[in-house]
Amino acid sequence: MDRKYFLAANWKMNGSLKANKELVLSIKEQFNKITSNNIELVICPPDIYLDQVKNLLDKDIEYIKLGAQNVSFEANGAFTGQTSVEMLKDFNISSIIIGHSERREFNNESDLDIAKKIYSVLHLDNNIKPILCVGESLTARESGETENIIKNQVIKVLDFLKEKSILENLEIMQRLVIAYEPIWAIGTGKVATAAQANEVNRFIRELIQKISLELSDKVRIIYGGSVKSNNALDLISQPDIDGFLVGGASLDATEFVKIYSHMCN
Ligand code: PGA
């Protein structure tokens, strides 16, 4: 397995000029002692702070990259409050979180919206990695619907990419990162067990295998949902978990760096 681990900090709607400065400087200081070449690390602040965080990262941006939490699928124009792929490119963004369950729920994002966003990123830029978030609710898990929900969310995107003729392009498609984030585990302190998380990640990999064995071997499938320093090691030891999307714990530099250091082992 030659997949590089992927670790993304999702700050969500948190931060201030002052708090961001303290957090980034503290992360940088602690990272300097333990950086690994086998982990792709991304910090995703709110858009309004991208410039500030970019400047704070400075030359460390080579190993701590900058990401965004959302993007419009439109190229430009009369879309009040939206941000385009081209605008994010101005800030050297390396990744964009797409289809997070909070956006699906609070902004009514549909599977089609999400598919269009993934396509825009893959198609309008040669480097940016879209992080597709999928996950089931507690009710769905308890009624045995997890695999159906996940399959539906993943396939809707893959079918759209097929329609747009990029699904067969390995070079483009290997930029896709998929984050399995069970909704019941996000921000609740209730983490999926390592076995539960690996089972779904494995299931996603098998869905991709049906398209291309080579692609399924390259695509990073990460886990998100109450990842902390005390569960990261167990989760990362699983064969189909290639990293994490971290919310709450990414706002604490020491905790976040500990998660990173577990991935170095
Ligand atoms: P959490 O959030 O780590 O606070 O559970 C994860 C996410 O929503 O990406």
PDB file of C-alpha atoms and ligand atoms in Angstrom:
ATOM      1  CA  MET A   1       0.000   0.000   0.000  1.00  0.00           C
ATOM      2  CA  ASP A   2       1.647   3.225  -1.076  1.00  0.00           C
ATOM      3  CA  ARG A   3      -1.111   5.643  -0.136  1.00  0.00           C
ATOM      4  CA  LYS A   4       0.149   8.678   1.697  1.00  0.00           C
ATOM      5  CA  TYR A   5      -1.822   9.387   4.864  1.00  0.00           C
ATOM      6  CA  PHE A   6      -4.102  12.429   4.796  1.00  0.00           C
ATOM      7  CA  LEU A   7      -4.934  14.576   7.822  1.00  0.00           C
ATOM      8  CA  ALA A   8      -7.275  17.555   7.544  1.00  0.00           C
ATOM      9  CA  ALA A   9      -8.263  20.036  10.229  1.00  0.00           C
ATOM     10  CA  ASN A  10     -11.823  21.257   9.782  1.00  0.00           C
ATOM     11  CA  TRP A  11     -12.091  24.399  11.883  1.00  0.00           C
ATOM     12  CA  LYS A  12     -15.738  24.834  10.867  1.00  0.00           C
ATOM     13  CA  MET A  13     -17.103  28.281  11.884  1.00  0.00           C
ATOM     14  CA  ASN A  14     -14.567  28.830  14.645  1.00  0.00           C
ATOM     15  CA  GLY A  15     -11.684  31.236  15.106  1.00  0.00           C
ATOM     16  CA  SER A  16     -10.742  34.897  15.203  1.00  0.00           C
ATOM     17  CA  LEU A  17      -7.653  36.790  14.045  1.00  0.00           C
ATOM     18  CA  LYS A  18      -6.201  36.433  17.526  1.00  0.00           C
ATOM     19  CA  ALA A  19      -7.156  32.806  18.162  1.00  0.00           C
ATOM     20  CA  ASN A  20      -6.002  31.682  14.689  1.00  0.00           C
ATOM     21  CA  LYS A  21      -2.606  33.239  15.188  1.00  0.00           C
ATOM     22  CA  GLU A  22      -2.093  31.461  18.494  1.00  0.00           C
ATOM     23  CA  LEU A  23      -3.335  28.143  17.110  1.00  0.00           C
ATOM     24  CA  VAL A  24      -1.256  28.177  13.912  1.00  0.00           C
ATOM     25  CA  LEU A  25       1.918  29.317  15.644  1.00  0.00           C
ATOM     26  CA  SER A  26       1.517  26.650  18.278  1.00  0.00           C
ATOM     27  CA  ILE A  27       0.858  23.939  15.667  1.00  0.00           C
ATOM     28  CA  LYS A  28       3.890  25.060  13.646  1.00  0.00           C
ATOM     29  CA  GLU A  29       6.135  25.036  16.665  1.00  0.00           C
ATOM     30  CA  GLN A  30       5.080  21.551  17.716  1.00  0.00           C
ATOM     31  CA  PHE A  31       5.158  20.162  14.166  1.00  0.00           C
ATOM     32  CA  ASN A  32       8.678  21.273  13.553  1.00  0.00           C
ATOM     33  CA  LYS A  33       9.867  18.496  15.826  1.00  0.00           C
ATOM     34  CA  ILE A  34       7.987  15.618  14.221  1.00  0.00           C
ATOM     35  CA  THR A  35       7.137  16.196  10.556  1.00  0.00           C
ATOM     36  CA  SER A  36       6.679  13.087   8.458  1.00  0.00           C
ATOM     37  CA  ASN A  37       6.902  12.769   4.670  1.00  0.00           C
ATOM     38  CA  ASN A  38       4.190  10.182   4.713  1.00  0.00           C
ATOM     39  CA  ILE A  39       1.388  12.489   5.871  1.00  0.00           C
ATOM     40  CA  GLU A  40      -0.350  15.123   3.808  1.00  0.00           C
ATOM     41  CA  LEU A  41      -1.513  17.722   6.284  1.00  0.00           C
ATOM     42  CA  VAL A  42      -4.155  20.366   5.562  1.00  0.00           C
ATOM     43  CA  ILE A  43      -5.723  23.113   7.659  1.00  0.00           C
ATOM     44  CA  CYS A  44      -9.164  24.302   6.560  1.00  0.00           C
ATOM     45  CA  PRO A  45     -10.091  27.617   8.240  1.00  0.00           C
ATOM     46  CA  PRO A  46     -13.200  29.652   7.369  1.00  0.00           C
ATOM     47  CA  ASP A  47     -12.669  31.339   3.951  1.00  0.00           C
ATOM     48  CA  ILE A  48     -12.407  34.789   5.496  1.00  0.00           C
ATOM     49  CA  TYR A  49      -9.226  33.712   7.302  1.00  0.00           C
ATOM     50  CA  LEU A  50      -7.521  31.940   4.391  1.00  0.00           C
ATOM     51  CA  ASP A  51      -5.201  34.853   3.714  1.00  0.00           C
ATOM     52  CA  GLN A  52      -4.283  35.220   7.366  1.00  0.00           C
ATOM     53  CA  VAL A  53      -3.560  31.498   7.813  1.00  0.00           C
ATOM     54  CA  LYS A  54      -1.628  31.401   4.520  1.00  0.00           C
ATOM     55  CA  ASN A  55       0.604  34.201   5.793  1.00  0.00           C
ATOM     56  CA  LEU A  56       1.007  32.584   9.195  1.00  0.00           C
ATOM     57  CA  LEU A  57       2.021  29.287   7.610  1.00  0.00           C
ATOM     58  CA  ASP A  58       4.533  31.182   5.467  1.00  0.00           C
ATOM     59  CA  LYS A  59       7.274  28.836   4.227  1.00  0.00           C
ATOM     60  CA  ASP A  60       5.843  25.981   6.299  1.00  0.00           C
ATOM     61  CA  ILE A  61       3.044  25.836   3.729  1.00  0.00           C
ATOM     62  CA  GLU A  62       5.175  23.170   2.038  1.00  0.00           C
ATOM     63  CA  TYR A  63       4.254  20.704   4.755  1.00  0.00           C
ATOM     64  CA  ILE A  64       1.172  22.297   6.328  1.00  0.00           C
ATOM     65  CA  LYS A  65      -1.182  22.982   3.457  1.00  0.00           C
ATOM     66  CA  LEU A  66      -4.202  25.203   3.237  1.00  0.00           C
ATOM     67  CA  GLY A  67      -7.719  23.963   2.509  1.00  0.00           C
ATOM     68  CA  ALA A  68     -11.272  25.313   2.273  1.00  0.00           C
ATOM     69  CA  GLN A  69     -14.520  24.027   3.756  1.00  0.00           C
ATOM     70  CA  ASN A  70     -16.759  24.519   0.753  1.00  0.00           C
ATOM     71  CA  VAL A  71     -16.874  25.836  -2.827  1.00  0.00           C
ATOM     72  CA  SER A  72     -19.466  26.813  -5.402  1.00  0.00           C
ATOM     73  CA  PHE A  73     -19.894  24.686  -8.511  1.00  0.00           C
ATOM     74  CA  GLU A  74     -20.493  27.868 -10.491  1.00  0.00           C
ATOM     75  CA  ALA A  75     -17.490  29.516 -12.154  1.00  0.00           C
ATOM     76  CA  ASN A  76     -18.448  33.149 -11.359  1.00  0.00           C
ATOM     77  CA  GLY A  77     -21.333  35.612 -11.502  1.00  0.00           C
ATOM     78  CA  ALA A  78     -24.392  36.563  -9.503  1.00  0.00           C
ATOM     79  CA  PHE A  79     -24.129  34.054  -6.649  1.00  0.00           C
ATOM     80  CA  THR A  80     -24.147  36.143  -3.489  1.00  0.00           C
ATOM     81  CA  GLY A  81     -22.050  34.797  -0.661  1.00  0.00           C
ATOM     82  CA  GLN A  82     -20.374  32.066  -2.717  1.00  0.00           C
ATOM     83  CA  THR A  83     -16.700  31.353  -3.408  1.00  0.00           C
ATOM     84  CA  SER A  84     -15.439  29.841  -6.668  1.00  0.00           C
ATOM     85  CA  VAL A  85     -12.645  27.381  -7.406  1.00  0.00           C
ATOM     86  CA  GLU A  86     -10.716  30.159  -9.172  1.00  0.00           C
ATOM     87  CA  MET A  87     -10.916  32.389  -6.095  1.00  0.00           C
ATOM     88  CA  LEU A  88      -9.618  29.611  -3.859  1.00  0.00           C
ATOM     89  CA  LYS A  89      -6.759  29.023  -6.319  1.00  0.00           C
ATOM     90  CA  ASP A  90      -5.579  32.559  -5.558  1.00  0.00           C
ATOM     91  CA  PHE A  91      -4.784  31.347  -2.032  1.00  0.00           C
ATOM     92  CA  ASN A  92      -2.883  28.203  -3.070  1.00  0.00           C
ATOM     93  CA  ILE A  93      -5.545  25.936  -1.702  1.00  0.00           C
ATOM     94  CA  SER A  94      -4.573  22.275  -1.786  1.00  0.00           C
ATOM     95  CA  SER A  95      -7.910  20.683  -0.814  1.00  0.00           C
ATOM     96  CA  ILE A  96     -11.594  21.492  -0.403  1.00  0.00           C
ATOM     97  CA  ILE A  97     -14.055  19.729   1.896  1.00  0.00           C
ATOM     98  CA  ILE A  98     -17.235  18.985  -0.052  1.00  0.00           C
ATOM     99  CA  GLY A  99     -20.590  17.649   1.087  1.00  0.00           C
ATOM    100  CA  HIS A 100     -19.952  17.779   4.813  1.00  0.00           C
ATOM    101  CA  SER A 101     -23.042  16.539   6.663  1.00  0.00           C
ATOM    102  CA  GLU A 102     -23.491  19.988   8.241  1.00  0.00           C
ATOM    103  CA  ARG A 103     -23.753  21.498   4.757  1.00  0.00           C
ATOM    104  CA  ARG A 104     -26.076  18.726   3.615  1.00  0.00           C
ATOM    105  CA  GLU A 105     -28.290  19.407   6.640  1.00  0.00           C
ATOM    106  CA  PHE A 106     -28.141  23.174   7.199  1.00  0.00           C
ATOM    107  CA  ASN A 107     -27.628  24.310   3.596  1.00  0.00           C
ATOM    108  CA  ASN A 108     -29.764  21.669   1.933  1.00  0.00           C
ATOM    109  CA  GLU A 109     -26.953  20.455  -0.296  1.00  0.00           C
ATOM    110  CA  SER A 110     -28.141  17.585  -2.452  1.00  0.00           C
ATOM    111  CA  ASP A 111     -26.095  14.689  -3.818  1.00  0.00           C
ATOM    112  CA  LEU A 112     -26.271  16.373  -7.215  1.00  0.00           C
ATOM    113  CA  ASP A 113     -24.933  19.692  -5.835  1.00  0.00           C
ATOM    114  CA  ILE A 114     -22.103  17.765  -4.232  1.00  0.00           C
ATOM    115  CA  ALA A 115     -21.346  15.820  -7.416  1.00  0.00           C
ATOM    116  CA  LYS A 116     -21.201  19.111  -9.360  1.00  0.00           C
ATOM    117  CA  LYS A 117     -18.787  20.591  -6.806  1.00  0.00           C
ATOM    118  CA  ILE A 118     -16.495  17.570  -6.956  1.00  0.00           C
ATOM    119  CA  TYR A 119     -16.553  17.742 -10.740  1.00  0.00           C
ATOM    120  CA  SER A 120     -15.795  21.502 -10.769  1.00  0.00           C
ATOM    121  CA  VAL A 121     -12.759  21.016  -8.573  1.00  0.00           C
ATOM    122  CA  LEU A 122     -11.403  18.042 -10.528  1.00  0.00           C
ATOM    123  CA  HIS A 123     -12.092  19.692 -13.842  1.00  0.00           C
ATOM    124  CA  LEU A 124     -11.143  23.341 -13.206  1.00  0.00           C
ATOM    125  CA  ASP A 125      -7.836  22.687 -11.486  1.00  0.00           C
ATOM    126  CA  ASN A 126      -4.995  20.195 -11.845  1.00  0.00           C
ATOM    127  CA  ASN A 127      -3.941  20.000  -8.223  1.00  0.00           C
ATOM    128  CA  ILE A 128      -6.722  20.684  -5.748  1.00  0.00           C
ATOM    129  CA  LYS A 129      -8.054  17.604  -3.968  1.00  0.00           C
ATOM    130  CA  PRO A 130     -11.774  17.442  -3.269  1.00  0.00           C
ATOM    131  CA  ILE A 131     -12.619  15.718   0.017  1.00  0.00           C
ATOM    132  CA  LEU A 132     -16.002  14.068  -0.453  1.00  0.00           C
ATOM    133  CA  CYS A 133     -17.792  13.543   2.874  1.00  0.00           C
ATOM    134  CA  VAL A 134     -20.295  10.744   3.267  1.00  0.00           C
ATOM    135  CA  GLY A 135     -22.000   9.310   6.332  1.00  0.00           C
ATOM    136  CA  GLU A 136     -25.170   7.858   7.773  1.00  0.00           C
ATOM    137  CA  SER A 137     -27.445   9.073  10.579  1.00  0.00           C
ATOM    138  CA  LEU A 138     -27.935   7.139  13.789  1.00  0.00           C
ATOM    139  CA  THR A 139     -31.411   6.027  12.679  1.00  0.00           C
ATOM    140  CA  ALA A 140     -29.978   4.720   9.425  1.00  0.00           C
ATOM    141  CA  ARG A 141     -27.254   2.783  11.253  1.00  0.00           C
ATOM    142  CA  GLU A 142     -29.700   1.322  13.733  1.00  0.00           C
ATOM    143  CA  SER A 143     -32.004   0.158  10.974  1.00  0.00           C
ATOM    144  CA  GLY A 144     -29.144  -1.517   9.085  1.00  0.00           C
ATOM    145  CA  GLU A 145     -29.155   1.040   6.262  1.00  0.00           C
ATOM    146  CA  THR A 146     -25.529   2.184   6.545  1.00  0.00           C
ATOM    147  CA  GLU A 147     -24.230   0.496   3.393  1.00  0.00           C
ATOM    148  CA  ASN A 148     -27.207   1.598   1.296  1.00  0.00           C
ATOM    149  CA  ILE A 149     -26.808   5.218   2.342  1.00  0.00           C
ATOM    150  CA  ILE A 150     -23.058   5.269   1.767  1.00  0.00           C
ATOM    151  CA  LYS A 151     -23.377   3.484  -1.556  1.00  0.00           C
ATOM    152  CA  ASN A 152     -25.981   5.964  -2.723  1.00  0.00           C
ATOM    153  CA  GLN A 153     -23.879   8.985  -1.699  1.00  0.00           C
ATOM    154  CA  VAL A 154     -20.727   7.669  -3.379  1.00  0.00           C
ATOM    155  CA  ILE A 155     -22.378   6.342  -6.526  1.00  0.00           C
ATOM    156  CA  LYS A 156     -24.252   9.598  -7.187  1.00  0.00           C
ATOM    157  CA  VAL A 157     -20.891  11.355  -7.440  1.00  0.00           C
ATOM    158  CA  LEU A 158     -19.185   8.625  -9.459  1.00  0.00           C
ATOM    159  CA  ASP A 159     -22.078   8.441 -11.930  1.00  0.00           C
ATOM    160  CA  PHE A 160     -21.902  12.188 -12.462  1.00  0.00           C
ATOM    161  CA  LEU A 161     -18.158  12.004 -13.072  1.00  0.00           C
ATOM    162  CA  LYS A 162     -18.775   9.200 -15.546  1.00  0.00           C
ATOM    163  CA  GLU A 163     -21.328  11.326 -17.358  1.00  0.00           C
ATOM    164  CA  LYS A 164     -18.688  14.065 -17.562  1.00  0.00           C
ATOM    165  CA  SER A 165     -16.127  11.551 -18.907  1.00  0.00           C
ATOM    166  CA  ILE A 166     -13.537  11.865 -16.170  1.00  0.00           C
ATOM    167  CA  LEU A 167     -14.253   8.714 -14.184  1.00  0.00           C
ATOM    168  CA  GLU A 168     -11.847   6.671 -16.284  1.00  0.00           C
ATOM    169  CA  ASN A 169      -9.026   9.189 -15.962  1.00  0.00           C
ATOM    170  CA  LEU A 170      -6.799   7.781 -13.236  1.00  0.00           C
ATOM    171  CA  GLU A 171      -4.586  10.839 -13.039  1.00  0.00           C
ATOM    172  CA  ILE A 172      -7.557  13.095 -12.289  1.00  0.00           C
ATOM    173  CA  MET A 173      -9.508  10.661 -10.159  1.00  0.00           C
ATOM    174  CA  GLN A 174      -6.691   9.774  -7.796  1.00  0.00           C
ATOM    175  CA  ARG A 175      -6.937  13.301  -6.388  1.00  0.00           C
ATOM    176  CA  LEU A 176     -10.282  12.409  -4.849  1.00  0.00           C
ATOM    177  CA  VAL A 177     -10.242  11.859  -1.086  1.00  0.00           C
ATOM    178  CA  ILE A 178     -13.302  10.308   0.552  1.00  0.00           C
ATOM    179  CA  ALA A 179     -14.107  10.947   4.202  1.00  0.00           C
ATOM    180  CA  TYR A 180     -16.414   8.532   5.964  1.00  0.00           C
ATOM    181  CA  GLU A 181     -18.047  10.594   8.685  1.00  0.00           C
ATOM    182  CA  PRO A 182     -20.939   8.906  10.499  1.00  0.00           C
ATOM    183  CA  ILE A 183     -23.253  11.768  11.491  1.00  0.00           C
ATOM    184  CA  TRP A 184     -23.836  10.239  14.924  1.00  0.00           C
ATOM    185  CA  ALA A 185     -20.100  10.519  15.664  1.00  0.00           C
ATOM    186  CA  ILE A 186     -19.560  14.138  14.583  1.00  0.00           C
ATOM    187  CA  GLY A 187     -19.001  16.456  17.514  1.00  0.00           C
ATOM    188  CA  THR A 188     -20.743  14.022  19.840  1.00  0.00           C
ATOM    189  CA  GLY A 189     -17.740  12.418  21.486  1.00  0.00           C
ATOM    190  CA  LYS A 190     -19.177   9.093  20.250  1.00  0.00           C
ATOM    191  CA  VAL A 191     -16.486   7.688  17.996  1.00  0.00           C
ATOM    192  CA  ALA A 192     -17.078   4.737  15.679  1.00  0.00           C
ATOM    193  CA  THR A 193     -15.023   1.775  16.786  1.00  0.00           C
ATOM    194  CA  ALA A 194     -11.954   1.124  14.682  1.00  0.00           C
ATOM    195  CA  ALA A 195     -13.652  -1.989  13.308  1.00  0.00           C
ATOM    196  CA  GLN A 196     -16.885  -0.114  12.433  1.00  0.00           C
ATOM    197  CA  ALA A 197     -14.966   2.658  10.682  1.00  0.00           C
ATOM    198  CA  ASN A 198     -12.726   0.248   8.804  1.00  0.00           C
ATOM    199  CA  GLU A 199     -15.720  -1.803   7.691  1.00  0.00           C
ATOM    200  CA  VAL A 200     -17.347   1.176   5.983  1.00  0.00           C
ATOM    201  CA  ASN A 201     -14.054   2.444   4.546  1.00  0.00           C
ATOM    202  CA  ARG A 202     -13.462  -1.053   3.138  1.00  0.00           C
ATOM    203  CA  PHE A 203     -16.977  -1.014   1.688  1.00  0.00           C
ATOM    204  CA  ILE A 204     -16.252   2.315  -0.049  1.00  0.00           C
ATOM    205  CA  ARG A 205     -12.994   0.939  -1.432  1.00  0.00           C
ATOM    206  CA  GLU A 206     -14.867  -2.054  -2.817  1.00  0.00           C
ATOM    207  CA  LEU A 207     -17.305   0.281  -4.574  1.00  0.00           C
ATOM    208  CA  ILE A 208     -14.357   1.981  -6.253  1.00  0.00           C
ATOM    209  CA  GLN A 209     -12.788  -1.360  -7.076  1.00  0.00           C
ATOM    210  CA  LYS A 210     -15.751  -2.005  -9.347  1.00  0.00           C
ATOM    211  CA  ILE A 211     -14.589   0.947 -11.457  1.00  0.00           C
ATOM    212  CA  SER A 212     -10.871   0.381 -11.306  1.00  0.00           C
ATOM    213  CA  LEU A 213      -8.625  -1.746  -9.155  1.00  0.00           C
ATOM    214  CA  GLU A 214      -5.790   0.702  -9.625  1.00  0.00           C
ATOM    215  CA  LEU A 215      -7.940   3.645  -8.566  1.00  0.00           C
ATOM    216  CA  SER A 216      -9.235   1.833  -5.474  1.00  0.00           C
ATOM    217  CA  ASP A 217      -5.643   1.274  -4.448  1.00  0.00           C
ATOM    218  CA  LYS A 218      -4.776   4.952  -4.809  1.00  0.00           C
ATOM    219  CA  VAL A 219      -7.813   6.797  -3.442  1.00  0.00           C
ATOM    220  CA  ARG A 220      -7.397   7.904   0.167  1.00  0.00           C
ATOM    221  CA  ILE A 221     -10.395   6.988   2.321  1.00  0.00           C
ATOM    222  CA  ILE A 222     -10.248   8.728   5.662  1.00  0.00           C
ATOM    223  CA  TYR A 223     -12.424   8.733   8.779  1.00  0.00           C
ATOM    224  CA  GLY A 224     -13.986  11.643  10.682  1.00  0.00           C
ATOM    225  CA  GLY A 225     -16.147  11.857  13.788  1.00  0.00           C
ATOM    226  CA  SER A 226     -14.801  12.637  17.263  1.00  0.00           C
ATOM    227  CA  VAL A 227     -11.216  11.703  16.364  1.00  0.00           C
ATOM    228  CA  LYS A 228      -8.979  12.537  19.332  1.00  0.00           C
ATOM    229  CA  SER A 229      -5.489  11.672  20.438  1.00  0.00           C
ATOM    230  CA  ASN A 230      -6.849   8.796  22.535  1.00  0.00           C
ATOM    231  CA  ASN A 231      -8.529   6.963  19.645  1.00  0.00           C
ATOM    232  CA  ALA A 232      -6.363   7.975  16.665  1.00  0.00           C
ATOM    233  CA  LEU A 233      -3.824   5.190  17.019  1.00  0.00           C
ATOM    234  CA  ASP A 234      -6.417   2.454  17.083  1.00  0.00           C
ATOM    235  CA  LEU A 235      -8.208   3.912  14.069  1.00  0.00           C
ATOM    236  CA  ILE A 236      -5.087   4.530  11.986  1.00  0.00           C
ATOM    237  CA  SER A 237      -3.909   0.961  12.570  1.00  0.00           C
ATOM    238  CA  GLN A 238      -6.787  -0.243  10.384  1.00  0.00           C
ATOM    239  CA  PRO A 239      -5.838  -1.189   6.803  1.00  0.00           C
ATOM    240  CA  ASP A 240      -8.535   0.885   5.084  1.00  0.00           C
ATOM    241  CA  ILE A 241      -8.284   4.066   7.145  1.00  0.00           C
ATOM    242  CA  ASP A 242      -5.862   6.406   5.378  1.00  0.00           C
ATOM    243  CA  GLY A 243      -6.176   9.365   7.716  1.00  0.00           C
ATOM    244  CA  PHE A 244      -8.633  11.687   9.399  1.00  0.00           C
ATOM    245  CA  LEU A 245     -10.872  14.703   9.038  1.00  0.00           C
ATOM    246  CA  VAL A 246     -10.746  16.284  12.469  1.00  0.00           C
ATOM    247  CA  GLY A 247     -13.163  18.903  13.783  1.00  0.00           C
ATOM    248  CA  GLY A 248     -13.153  19.756  17.493  1.00  0.00           C
ATOM    249  CA  ALA A 249      -9.713  18.329  18.274  1.00  0.00           C
ATOM    250  CA  SER A 250      -8.109  20.381  15.492  1.00  0.00           C
ATOM    251  CA  LEU A 251      -8.785  23.566  17.486  1.00  0.00           C
ATOM    252  CA  ASP A 252      -6.380  22.408  20.172  1.00  0.00           C
ATOM    253  CA  ALA A 253      -2.788  22.481  18.885  1.00  0.00           C
ATOM    254  CA  THR A 254      -1.433  19.908  21.336  1.00  0.00           C
ATOM    255  CA  GLU A 255      -4.282  17.491  20.749  1.00  0.00           C
ATOM    256  CA  PHE A 256      -4.051  17.894  16.975  1.00  0.00           C
ATOM    257  CA  VAL A 257      -0.297  17.382  16.907  1.00  0.00           C
ATOM    258  CA  LYS A 258      -0.726  14.253  19.037  1.00  0.00           C
ATOM    259  CA  ILE A 259      -3.146  12.851  16.445  1.00  0.00           C
ATOM    260  CA  TYR A 260      -0.545  13.598  13.780  1.00  0.00           C
ATOM    261  CA  SER A 261       2.196  11.953  15.786  1.00  0.00           C
ATOM    262  CA  HIS A 262       0.116   8.750  16.138  1.00  0.00           C
ATOM    263  CA  MET A 263      -0.024   8.663  12.361  1.00  0.00           C
ATOM    264  CA  CYS A 264       3.778   8.804  12.196  1.00  0.00           C
ATOM    265  CA  ASN A 265       4.193   5.498  14.003  1.00  0.00           C
TER     266      ASN A 265
HETATM  267  P1  PGA B   1     -15.466  16.279  15.056  1.00  0.00           P
HETATM  268  O1  PGA B   1     -15.861  16.776  13.589  1.00  0.00           O
HETATM  269  O2  PGA B   1     -14.043  15.791  14.987  1.00  0.00           O
HETATM  270  O3  PGA B   1     -15.642  17.483  15.941  1.00  0.00           O
HETATM  271  O4  PGA B   1     -16.401  15.164  15.401  1.00  0.00           O
HETATM  272  C1  PGA B   1     -15.458  16.076  12.451  1.00  0.00           C
HETATM  273  C2  PGA B   1     -16.027  16.712  11.220  1.00  0.00           C
HETATM  274  O5  PGA B   1     -17.159  17.198  11.258  1.00  0.00           O
HETATM  275  O6  PGA B   1     -15.357  16.796  10.172  1.00  0.00           O
END
